[in-house]
Amino acid sequence: MAKQNTLFKDAFNRCLLLLSETSALPSEPELGQALGVSRTTVRAILSRCEEAKLISWDKRQKIVLRRPEPSDYFPTEETDSLAERIERSFMRRILAGGAEPGMQINELELAREIGTGTTSVREFLIRFSRFGLIEKRPNSHWVLKGFTREFALELTEVREMFELRSAARFVSLPENDPAWAELKQIETLHREILADIDKRYSEFSELDERFHLLVHRSSSNRFIVDFYDVIAIVFHYHYQWNKANARERNARALEEHLAYIAALQSRDPRQAEQACRRHLKSARETLLQSIP
Amino acid sequence: MAKQNTLFKDAFNRCLLLLSETSALPSEPELGQALGVSRTTVRAILSRCEEAKLISWDKRQKIVLRRPEPSDYFPTEETDSLAERIERSFMRRILAGGAEPGMQINELELAREIGTGTTSVREFLIRFSRFGLIEKRPNSHWVLKGFTREFALELTEVREMFELRSAARFVSLPENDPAWAELKQIETLHREILADIDKRYSEFSELDERFHLLVHRSSSNRFIVDFYDVIAIVFHYHYQWNKANARERNARALEEHLAYIAALQSRDPRQAEQACRRHLKSARETLLQSIP
DNA sequence: GATTTGTCTTTTATCCACAATAGACAGATT
DNA sequence: AATCTGTCTATTGTGGATAAAAGACAAATC
């Protein structure tokens, strides 16, 4: 089967959205830019649109003939890349299922379960190994080290070092740095969600990631920024998995964030450090509480 | 060709060393333990030893018939794993050769040059990407970010955070922790090399890695210990590549290490921090000097 | 003259096959 | 009773094949 054309399908779906808002499509390179794909893929999309009588296509003339209907879209299951599917399956297995530390991980078995080749699973495991949750025994299996208390403590120790350093850098960013504008936006979103917390508390997870990533970015250090991936994936699956008291937890975190944001905006290193420490401490406690 | 039997060849060579010192070999599981391979490989080794009339083998009787000669060994080029060969080729290319940042890296071309399949190269690049020197553009090529001044500064920034933290932990290790004995050994080696610095200065590189890894290990934090891989690979190739004034540089570093070791042994956190800072500062300067 | 399109080549992502290696189990040996 | 050996099976490491996707280049169009 070689490569799945998930990129094509996903870009096609996104093209239909564009198409429902205009009467003609732009040039091929421009469309490629808009969809983030190469001209080869753009042309495949246009061909399919033409076949489905969505547009008439003659060289530069790409006229919309009708609005796309739900049945024109590819089903969402077909638009996820293989890597995403593998990640989800794997995380479900090791977080939800009984995942005792020390358990062996079998490439072939995982591949069969997910319905894919071993190469892709293998590459996923290699990429994933940098998160410190699994380890390879050469010429033999992988070992699950598990989402344990030690893991959480080691993770948060490094996180705290990095975020304190990043917050210190943040307050000294020049006035015209775009991070200040982004911070303002994030602040506004916090207030909006807090104002309607009962309905919108579940939006916190995404906002949390956006905020902390912004802080880490100001370190201008690739190792610090890259490490944020580890934190993000852990918290991402952690939120999905541990929903007890989510509303209260998130409300409290939003308040802490607002204090932290105000401290950053004050440009005072001491205030920023204090607010950062306070929030990180409670984030650590929350994470630890969810581990048996 | 599927898999190369480099493990077998390497283990066979190591087995010949054992064989030259005894008159009979132990049981298969024991031999496997000693060589770090499975019984399957042990049996392959024994078969070959028998064929080469090095031993007579009948079930539990494995009697050495003659001493191995140089011609019995496999040539060392054949005992390196594919991953090691790829790493060396790649590092030579990007460090020695003209490696401008922004250059594209082509899996197929690399594979052809090294004489291997694309899968292995690909897996190597994925593993290597955690060192922050290359970056993947999905569905497209890899980009070389280059061994630049920024890279060195970002690397040393994190290194300094981690090593200071580890040194602080080190001084509070309990008296009976094996790290103290290892530190003593390392200290002795330092003195031996310094005493005969003109001949032995090149042994510093390996000792340097051993010392700093010991310090990082005392953090008991997998992320800190894993990060030491990044430092180690950079310094490893850096030493191979920048040999100007190696004798003086190494002599100075050895002196600094001895001061640092004494400070650790004093168990005084303040002294340890000072000595650590002093050494890291000069290590950073040395690294930066070698970058244009 | 700058874009755009048509066409073609190159490269990546993925599956599959096969040798090397690990590992399991029962019968043999101490 | 414990360990070892013989034998067999399962899994990993690696090369090669192929569809999807990117990208190069010249001719066409504005």
XYZ file of N, CA, C and O in Angstrom, chain A residues 166 169-170 173 179 182 210-222 224-225 228:
88
model
N 12.970 30.917 31.777
C 12.263 31.549 30.665
C 11.492 32.779 31.133
O 11.476 33.811 30.460
N 13.682 35.676 31.447
C 13.968 36.273 30.139
C 12.787 37.082 29.641
O 12.946 38.119 29.019
N 11.609 36.546 29.904
C 10.398 37.178 29.367
C 10.308 38.634 29.824
O 10.099 39.539 29.023
N 12.202 41.172 27.817
C 12.017 41.303 26.367
C 11.758 42.774 26.031
O 11.111 43.484 26.811
N 5.800 39.014 21.608
C 5.327 38.186 22.718
C 4.391 38.971 23.635
O 3.457 38.403 24.203
N 0.924 38.894 22.168
C 0.371 37.546 22.329
C -0.039 37.319 23.789
O -1.095 36.733 24.054
N -0.772 26.889 25.178
C -0.395 28.081 24.419
C 0.372 29.064 25.311
O 1.375 29.639 24.904
N -0.100 29.227 26.528
C 0.543 30.179 27.438
C 1.953 29.733 27.816
O 2.921 30.484 27.667
N 2.069 28.498 28.271
C 3.389 28.062 28.723
C 4.383 27.990 27.573
O 5.564 28.266 27.745
N 3.886 27.611 26.396
C 4.793 27.572 25.249
C 5.322 28.967 24.951
O 6.505 29.152 24.657
N 4.464 29.955 25.067
C 4.900 31.341 24.837
C 6.011 31.720 25.811
O 7.024 32.322 25.423
N 5.825 31.341 27.071
C 6.856 31.652 28.069
C 8.160 30.944 27.718
O 9.218 31.567 27.635
N 8.064 29.634 27.441
C 9.278 28.869 27.140
C 9.987 29.422 25.908
O 11.208 29.431 25.842
N 9.215 29.882 24.933
C 9.832 30.393 23.706
C 10.738 31.573 23.966
O 11.715 31.772 23.260
N 10.391 32.355 24.987
C 11.197 33.555 25.204
C 12.590 33.210 25.715
O 13.444 34.079 25.809
N 12.825 31.942 26.025
C 14.176 31.554 26.411
C 15.128 31.614 25.220
O 16.331 31.687 25.398
N 14.565 31.556 24.004
C 15.386 31.490 22.783
C 16.381 30.342 22.847
O 17.485 30.455 22.345
N 16.000 29.289 23.509
C 16.905 28.148 23.614
C 16.170 26.912 23.090
O 15.139 26.511 23.641
N 16.717 26.342 22.016
C 16.011 25.221 21.374
C 15.805 24.046 22.316
O 14.828 23.311 22.181
N 15.319 24.146 25.554
C 14.214 24.471 26.458
C 12.880 24.402 25.714
O 11.912 23.819 26.207
N 12.835 24.970 24.529
C 11.589 24.948 23.755
C 11.214 23.512 23.401
O 10.061 23.102 23.551
N 9.594 21.492 26.008
C 8.177 21.755 26.266
C 7.264 20.710 25.607
O 6.172 20.451 26.098
